[in-house]
């Protein structure tokens, strides 16, 4: 797995391209261990995944695909979701300044994604009962970005997925994030035009780094 690193302040950024889920999860764990032990600086991994369903710790059996589609069970929070091409994935592996402020960390990610979406004229919102970034109008709630994390010894792992232009039919096999009363959307669907991950990646990177630097140790 190749990476193109750059350095900003004390957060190292790597662009991994299109990669499989399991080796990337192993890479995260290795970096997290190094950050905990002080062997490496904080990291932000930005990438796309090959198509995969992943289940967080709170996933219930009825939320899984009923057709036998394989699911990777993970140690992150949240429920089941799909990752695949056309999604911008971000894995911040960050030593938190306040190691107990997990909610604050999630809020910074949400705010950063909302700010990035605003540059494309999309009004993303936080939803106090549900993590992630939502579009809400006239009772039509739809999720555009999901967040699921885990924290060990004050260092985060896992992160966010932002739907840029994925095939949204993959979500039809599951209850994405466990919600039966809301839909899933993408930047391309909202703008009604084609848009590539490469177009939004530098904007998301800029805002996410700015947010992370506020809470990282």
CSV table of C-alpha atoms in Angstrom, one decimal:
chain,number,residue,atom,x,y,z
A,1,UNK,CA,0.0,0.0,0.0
A,2,UNK,CA,1.6,3.2,-1.2
A,3,UNK,CA,1.1,6.6,0.5
A,4,UNK,CA,2.0,10.1,-0.4
A,5,UNK,CA,2.8,11.9,2.9
A,6,UNK,CA,2.9,15.6,3.6
A,7,UNK,CA,3.3,17.5,6.9
A,8,UNK,CA,1.2,20.2,8.4
A,9,UNK,CA,1.9,21.4,11.9
A,10,UNK,CA,1.9,18.2,13.9
A,11,UNK,CA,-0.5,16.1,11.8
A,12,UNK,CA,0.9,14.0,9.0
A,13,UNK,CA,-1.4,13.4,6.1
A,14,UNK,CA,-1.3,10.4,3.7
A,15,UNK,CA,-3.3,10.0,0.5
A,16,UNK,CA,-3.8,6.3,0.0
A,17,UNK,CA,-6.0,6.2,-3.1
A,18,UNK,CA,-8.3,3.3,-3.6
A,19,UNK,CA,-7.6,0.5,-1.1
A,20,UNK,CA,-9.1,-2.6,0.6
A,21,UNK,CA,-10.6,-2.2,4.0
A,22,UNK,CA,-8.8,-4.8,6.1
A,23,UNK,CA,-5.2,-3.8,5.3
A,24,UNK,CA,-6.1,-0.2,6.0
A,25,UNK,CA,-7.7,-1.1,9.3
A,26,UNK,CA,-4.4,-2.9,10.2
A,27,UNK,CA,-2.5,0.2,9.1
A,28,UNK,CA,-4.6,2.3,11.4
A,29,UNK,CA,-4.0,0.1,14.4
A,30,UNK,CA,-0.3,0.1,13.8
A,31,UNK,CA,-0.2,3.9,13.5
A,32,UNK,CA,-2.4,4.2,16.6
A,33,UNK,CA,0.0,2.1,18.6
A,34,UNK,CA,2.9,4.3,17.4
A,35,UNK,CA,1.0,7.5,18.3
A,36,UNK,CA,0.2,6.2,21.8
A,37,UNK,CA,3.8,5.3,22.4
A,38,UNK,CA,5.1,8.5,21.0
A,39,UNK,CA,6.9,6.9,18.1
A,40,UNK,CA,4.9,8.8,15.4
A,41,UNK,CA,3.0,12.1,15.1
A,42,UNK,CA,-0.7,12.4,14.7
A,43,UNK,CA,-2.0,11.2,11.4
A,44,UNK,CA,-4.8,11.8,8.9
A,45,UNK,CA,-5.4,9.1,6.3
A,46,UNK,CA,-7.5,10.1,3.3
A,47,UNK,CA,-8.7,7.4,0.8
A,48,UNK,CA,-11.4,5.5,-1.0
A,49,UNK,CA,-12.3,1.9,-0.2
A,50,UNK,CA,-13.1,-0.9,-2.5
A,51,UNK,CA,-16.7,-2.0,-1.9
A,52,UNK,CA,-17.3,-3.3,1.6
A,53,UNK,CA,-19.9,-3.4,4.4
A,54,UNK,CA,-18.7,-2.7,7.9
A,55,UNK,CA,-20.6,-3.2,11.1
A,56,UNK,CA,-19.9,-1.2,14.3
A,57,UNK,CA,-20.4,-2.6,17.8
A,58,UNK,CA,-24.0,-1.6,18.1
A,59,UNK,CA,-25.2,-3.3,14.8
A,60,UNK,CA,-28.2,-5.6,15.3
A,61,UNK,CA,-28.8,-8.8,13.2
A,62,UNK,CA,-31.8,-7.4,11.4
A,63,UNK,CA,-29.8,-4.4,10.2
A,64,UNK,CA,-27.3,-6.7,8.2
A,65,UNK,CA,-27.8,-7.6,4.5
A,66,UNK,CA,-30.5,-10.3,4.2
A,67,UNK,CA,-28.9,-11.7,1.0
A,68,UNK,CA,-25.8,-13.1,2.8
A,69,UNK,CA,-23.5,-10.3,1.6
A,70,UNK,CA,-20.3,-10.4,3.6
A,71,UNK,CA,-19.9,-7.9,6.4
A,72,UNK,CA,-16.7,-6.9,8.3
A,73,UNK,CA,-17.3,-6.6,12.0
A,74,UNK,CA,-15.2,-3.8,13.4
A,75,UNK,CA,-14.5,-2.3,16.9
A,76,UNK,CA,-15.7,1.2,16.0
A,77,UNK,CA,-18.8,2.8,17.4
A,78,UNK,CA,-22.1,3.1,15.5
A,79,UNK,CA,-23.9,0.5,13.4
A,80,UNK,CA,-23.6,-0.9,9.9
A,81,UNK,CA,-22.7,1.1,6.8
A,82,UNK,CA,-21.2,0.7,3.3
A,83,UNK,CA,-17.9,2.0,2.0
A,84,UNK,CA,-16.9,2.1,-1.7
A,85,UNK,CA,-15.5,4.1,-4.6
A,86,UNK,CA,-16.9,7.6,-4.7
A,87,UNK,CA,-16.7,8.0,-1.0
A,88,UNK,CA,-14.0,10.1,0.6
A,89,UNK,CA,-12.9,8.3,3.7
A,90,UNK,CA,-10.9,10.0,6.5
A,91,UNK,CA,-9.2,8.3,9.3
A,92,UNK,CA,-7.8,10.8,11.9
A,93,UNK,CA,-5.4,9.0,14.3
A,94,UNK,CA,-5.1,11.8,16.8
A,95,UNK,CA,-3.9,12.0,20.4
A,96,UNK,CA,-6.7,14.1,22.0
A,97,UNK,CA,-5.7,17.1,24.1
A,98,UNK,CA,-8.6,16.1,26.4
A,99,UNK,CA,-8.5,12.4,26.1
A,100,UNK,CA,-12.1,12.1,27.4
A,101,UNK,CA,-13.6,14.6,25.0
A,102,UNK,CA,-14.9,12.1,22.4
A,103,UNK,CA,-18.0,14.1,21.8
A,104,UNK,CA,-16.0,17.2,21.1
A,105,UNK,CA,-13.9,15.2,18.6
A,106,UNK,CA,-16.9,14.1,16.7
A,107,UNK,CA,-18.4,17.6,16.7
A,108,UNK,CA,-15.1,19.0,15.2
A,109,UNK,CA,-15.3,16.4,12.4
A,110,UNK,CA,-19.0,17.3,11.8
A,111,UNK,CA,-18.3,21.0,11.7
A,112,UNK,CA,-15.3,20.5,9.4
A,113,UNK,CA,-17.4,18.5,6.9
A,114,UNK,CA,-20.3,21.0,7.1
A,115,UNK,CA,-17.8,23.8,6.3
A,116,UNK,CA,-16.5,21.9,3.3
A,117,UNK,CA,-19.9,21.2,2.0
A,118,UNK,CA,-20.9,24.9,2.2
A,119,UNK,CA,-18.2,25.7,-0.4
A,120,UNK,CA,-20.4,23.7,-2.8
A,121,UNK,CA,-23.6,25.4,-1.8
A,122,UNK,CA,-24.8,22.4,0.3
A,123,UNK,CA,-26.3,23.2,3.7
A,124,UNK,CA,-25.1,20.3,5.9
A,125,UNK,CA,-26.4,20.1,9.5
A,126,UNK,CA,-25.6,18.4,12.7
A,127,UNK,CA,-28.4,16.3,14.1
A,128,UNK,CA,-28.3,16.3,17.9
A,129,UNK,CA,-29.7,12.8,18.2
A,130,UNK,CA,-27.6,11.3,15.4
A,131,UNK,CA,-23.9,11.6,14.5
A,132,UNK,CA,-22.7,12.5,11.1
A,133,UNK,CA,-23.8,15.3,8.7
A,134,UNK,CA,-27.3,15.5,7.5
A,135,UNK,CA,-29.4,17.4,5.0
A,136,UNK,CA,-32.8,18.3,6.4
A,137,UNK,CA,-35.7,20.0,4.7
A,138,UNK,CA,-39.5,19.5,4.9
A,139,UNK,CA,-39.1,16.3,6.9
A,140,UNK,CA,-36.8,14.8,4.2
A,141,UNK,CA,-33.8,13.8,6.3
A,142,UNK,CA,-30.9,12.3,4.4
A,143,UNK,CA,-27.4,11.5,5.5
A,144,UNK,CA,-24.4,12.6,3.5
A,145,UNK,CA,-21.6,11.8,5.9
A,146,UNK,CA,-21.2,9.1,8.5
A,147,UNK,CA,-18.9,9.1,11.5
A,148,UNK,CA,-17.8,6.1,13.6
A,149,UNK,CA,-14.8,6.1,15.9
A,150,UNK,CA,-13.0,4.3,18.7
A,151,UNK,CA,-10.6,5.8,21.2
A,152,UNK,CA,-7.9,3.9,23.0
A,153,UNK,CA,-5.6,5.6,25.6
A,154,UNK,CA,-6.7,9.0,24.3
A,155,UNK,CA,-5.9,8.2,20.6
A,156,UNK,CA,-8.6,8.0,18.0
A,157,UNK,CA,-9.1,5.4,15.2
A,158,UNK,CA,-11.6,5.0,12.4
A,159,UNK,CA,-13.3,8.2,11.3
A,160,UNK,CA,-15.7,9.6,8.6
A,161,UNK,CA,-17.0,8.8,5.2
A,162,UNK,CA,-18.4,11.5,2.9
A,163,UNK,CA,-20.6,10.5,0.0
A,164,UNK,CA,-19.2,12.3,-3.1
A,165,UNK,CA,-20.5,10.3,-6.0
A,166,UNK,CA,-20.9,6.6,-4.9
A,167,UNK,CA,-23.4,4.1,-6.1
A,168,UNK,CA,-26.0,4.7,-3.5
A,169,UNK,CA,-27.9,1.5,-4.3
A,170,UNK,CA,-25.4,-0.4,-2.1
A,171,UNK,CA,-27.2,1.2,0.9
A,172,UNK,CA,-30.5,-0.5,-0.2
A,173,UNK,CA,-29.4,-3.9,1.3
A,174,UNK,CA,-29.0,-2.5,4.8
A,175,UNK,CA,-30.4,-0.1,7.3
A,176,UNK,CA,-27.5,2.4,7.0
A,177,UNK,CA,-26.4,3.3,10.4
A,178,UNK,CA,-29.5,1.7,11.8
A,179,UNK,CA,-32.0,4.3,10.5
A,180,UNK,CA,-35.2,3.3,8.9
A,181,UNK,CA,-36.7,6.8,8.8
A,182,UNK,CA,-34.0,8.6,6.8
A,183,UNK,CA,-32.3,8.3,3.4
A,184,UNK,CA,-28.8,8.5,2.1
A,185,UNK,CA,-27.5,11.1,-0.3
A,186,UNK,CA,-24.3,12.3,-2.0
A,187,UNK,CA,-22.8,15.6,-3.2
A,188,UNK,CA,-23.4,14.5,-6.8
A,189,UNK,CA,-27.0,13.8,-6.2
A,190,UNK,CA,-27.6,17.1,-4.4
A,191,UNK,CA,-25.8,19.1,-7.0
A,192,UNK,CA,-27.3,17.1,-9.9
A,193,UNK,CA,-23.9,17.0,-11.6
A,194,UNK,CA,-20.9,14.7,-11.8
A,195,UNK,CA,-18.2,15.4,-9.2
A,196,UNK,CA,-15.1,13.5,-8.4
A,197,UNK,CA,-13.5,12.8,-5.0
A,198,UNK,CA,-10.4,14.6,-6.3
A,199,UNK,CA,-12.4,17.8,-6.6
A,200,UNK,CA,-13.5,17.9,-2.9
A,201,UNK,CA,-10.5,16.1,-1.3
A,202,UNK,CA,-8.3,19.2,-0.8
A,203,UNK,CA,-11.2,21.2,0.6
A,204,UNK,CA,-12.1,18.6,3.1
A,205,UNK,CA,-8.5,18.1,4.0
A,206,UNK,CA,-8.1,21.8,4.8
A,207,UNK,CA,-11.1,22.0,7.0
A,208,UNK,CA,-10.6,18.7,8.8
A,209,UNK,CA,-7.0,19.6,9.6
A,210,UNK,CA,-8.0,23.0,10.9
A,211,UNK,CA,-10.6,21.3,13.2
A,212,UNK,CA,-8.2,18.6,14.3
A,213,UNK,CA,-5.5,21.0,15.3
A,214,UNK,CA,-8.0,22.6,17.7
A,215,UNK,CA,-8.3,19.4,19.7
A,216,UNK,CA,-5.1,17.4,19.1
A,217,UNK,CA,-2.3,17.1,21.6
